[in-house]
Coordinates of C-alpha atoms in Angstrom, one line a residue:
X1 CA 111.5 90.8 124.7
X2 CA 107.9 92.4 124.5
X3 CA 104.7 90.1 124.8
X4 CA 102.3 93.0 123.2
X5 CA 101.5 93.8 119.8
X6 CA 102.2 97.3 118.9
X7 CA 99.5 99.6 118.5
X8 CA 99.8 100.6 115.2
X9 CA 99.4 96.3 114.4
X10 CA 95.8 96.3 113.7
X11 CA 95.6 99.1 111.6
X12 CA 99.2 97.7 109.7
X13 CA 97.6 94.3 109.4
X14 CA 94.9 95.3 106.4
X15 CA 98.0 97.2 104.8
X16 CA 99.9 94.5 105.2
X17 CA 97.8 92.0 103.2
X18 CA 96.9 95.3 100.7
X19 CA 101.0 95.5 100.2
X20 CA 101.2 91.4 99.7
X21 CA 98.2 91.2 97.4
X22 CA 99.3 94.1 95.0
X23 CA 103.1 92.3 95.1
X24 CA 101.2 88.7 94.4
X25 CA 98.9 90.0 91.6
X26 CA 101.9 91.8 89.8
X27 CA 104.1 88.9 90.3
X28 CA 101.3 86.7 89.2
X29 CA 101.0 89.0 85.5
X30 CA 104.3 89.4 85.1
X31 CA 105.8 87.2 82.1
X32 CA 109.1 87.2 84.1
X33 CA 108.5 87.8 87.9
X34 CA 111.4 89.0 90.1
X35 CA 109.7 87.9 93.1
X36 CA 108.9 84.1 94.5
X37 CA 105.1 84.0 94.8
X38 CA 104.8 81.1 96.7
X39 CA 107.2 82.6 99.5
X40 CA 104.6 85.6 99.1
X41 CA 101.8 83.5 99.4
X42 CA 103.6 81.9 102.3
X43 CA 103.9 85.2 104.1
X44 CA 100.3 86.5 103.8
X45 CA 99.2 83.3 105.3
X46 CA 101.4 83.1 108.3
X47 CA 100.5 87.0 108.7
X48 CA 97.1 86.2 108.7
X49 CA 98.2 83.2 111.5
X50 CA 99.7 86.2 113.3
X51 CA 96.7 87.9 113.7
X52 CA 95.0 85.4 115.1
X53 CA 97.3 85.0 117.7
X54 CA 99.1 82.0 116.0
X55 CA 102.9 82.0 115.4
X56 CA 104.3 81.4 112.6
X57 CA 106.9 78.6 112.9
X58 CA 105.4 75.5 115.0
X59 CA 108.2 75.7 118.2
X60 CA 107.5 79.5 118.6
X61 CA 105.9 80.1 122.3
X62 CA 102.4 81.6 122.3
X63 CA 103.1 84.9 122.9
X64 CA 103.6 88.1 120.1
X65 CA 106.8 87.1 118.5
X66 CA 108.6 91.0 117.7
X67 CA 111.6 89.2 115.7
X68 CA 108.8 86.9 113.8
X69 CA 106.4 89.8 112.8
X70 CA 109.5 92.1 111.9
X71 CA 111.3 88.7 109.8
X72 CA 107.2 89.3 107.7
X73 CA 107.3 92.6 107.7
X74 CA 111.0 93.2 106.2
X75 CA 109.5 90.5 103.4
X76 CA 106.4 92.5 102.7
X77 CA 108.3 95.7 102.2
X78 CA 110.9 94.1 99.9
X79 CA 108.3 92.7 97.5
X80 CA 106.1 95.7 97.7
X81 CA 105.8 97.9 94.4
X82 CA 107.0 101.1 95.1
X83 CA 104.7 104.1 95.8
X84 CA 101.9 102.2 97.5
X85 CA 99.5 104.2 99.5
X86 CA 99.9 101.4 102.2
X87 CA 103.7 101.4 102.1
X88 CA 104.0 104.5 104.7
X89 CA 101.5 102.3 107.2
X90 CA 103.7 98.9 107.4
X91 CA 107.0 101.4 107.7
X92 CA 105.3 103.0 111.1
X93 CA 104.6 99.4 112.4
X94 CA 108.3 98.4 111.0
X95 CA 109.8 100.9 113.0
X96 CA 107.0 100.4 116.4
X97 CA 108.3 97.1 116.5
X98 CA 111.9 98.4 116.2
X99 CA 111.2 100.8 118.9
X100 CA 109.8 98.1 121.0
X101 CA 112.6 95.6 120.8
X102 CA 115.3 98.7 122.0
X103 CA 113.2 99.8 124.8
X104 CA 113.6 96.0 126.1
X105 CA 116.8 95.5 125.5
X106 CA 117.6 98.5 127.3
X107 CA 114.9 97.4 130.2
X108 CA 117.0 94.3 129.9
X109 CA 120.7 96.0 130.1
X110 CA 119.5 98.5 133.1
X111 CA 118.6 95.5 135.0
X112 CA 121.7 93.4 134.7
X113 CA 123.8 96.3 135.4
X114 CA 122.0 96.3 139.1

């Protein structure tokens, strides 16, 4: 699987945590939430791991983990409030990282196939 961040991950990452803290502010004024805000807060803080080249999950190897930043991602975008200016951003990187993933797996396949 790819070792490398995506381009677009650094420019993602501040719309990222925009995404989160507009989710965790409504969710935190909201009489009735419909959203877990610890689990949110639990996301933004292993993003922000993420970024500083930390995994999430303690037996993860030291490398980019595509399949952990997607499992974030996927959260982000689900609790996001629909419309936000940074929602088009964290798509891109959704779908870079996507992109990513196929092009090794088919790396992968053409290999074997030798």
């Amino acid at each position: 699987m790819p070792t490398e961040r995506p381009a677009s991950w650094t420019p993602a990452h501040s719309a990222l945590l925009q995404l989160l803290d507009a989710a965790i502010e409504t969710a935190r004024t909201t009489a009735r939430p419909t959203v877990d805000l610890t689990a949110l807060r639990r996301v933004r803080r292993d993003l922000v791991r993420m970024d500083n080249g930390h995994q999430p999950y303690p037996d993860s190897p030291l490398e980019w983990s595509p399949h952990a930043a997607y499992r974030l991602i996927r959260q982000v975008i689900t609790a996001a409030p629909l419309g936000h200016s940074a929602a088009g951003t964290v798509l891109r990187l959704a779908a870079d990282i996507a992109d990513q993933n196929a092009a090794a797996r088919a790396a992968a396949t053409a290999t074997k196939k030798r």
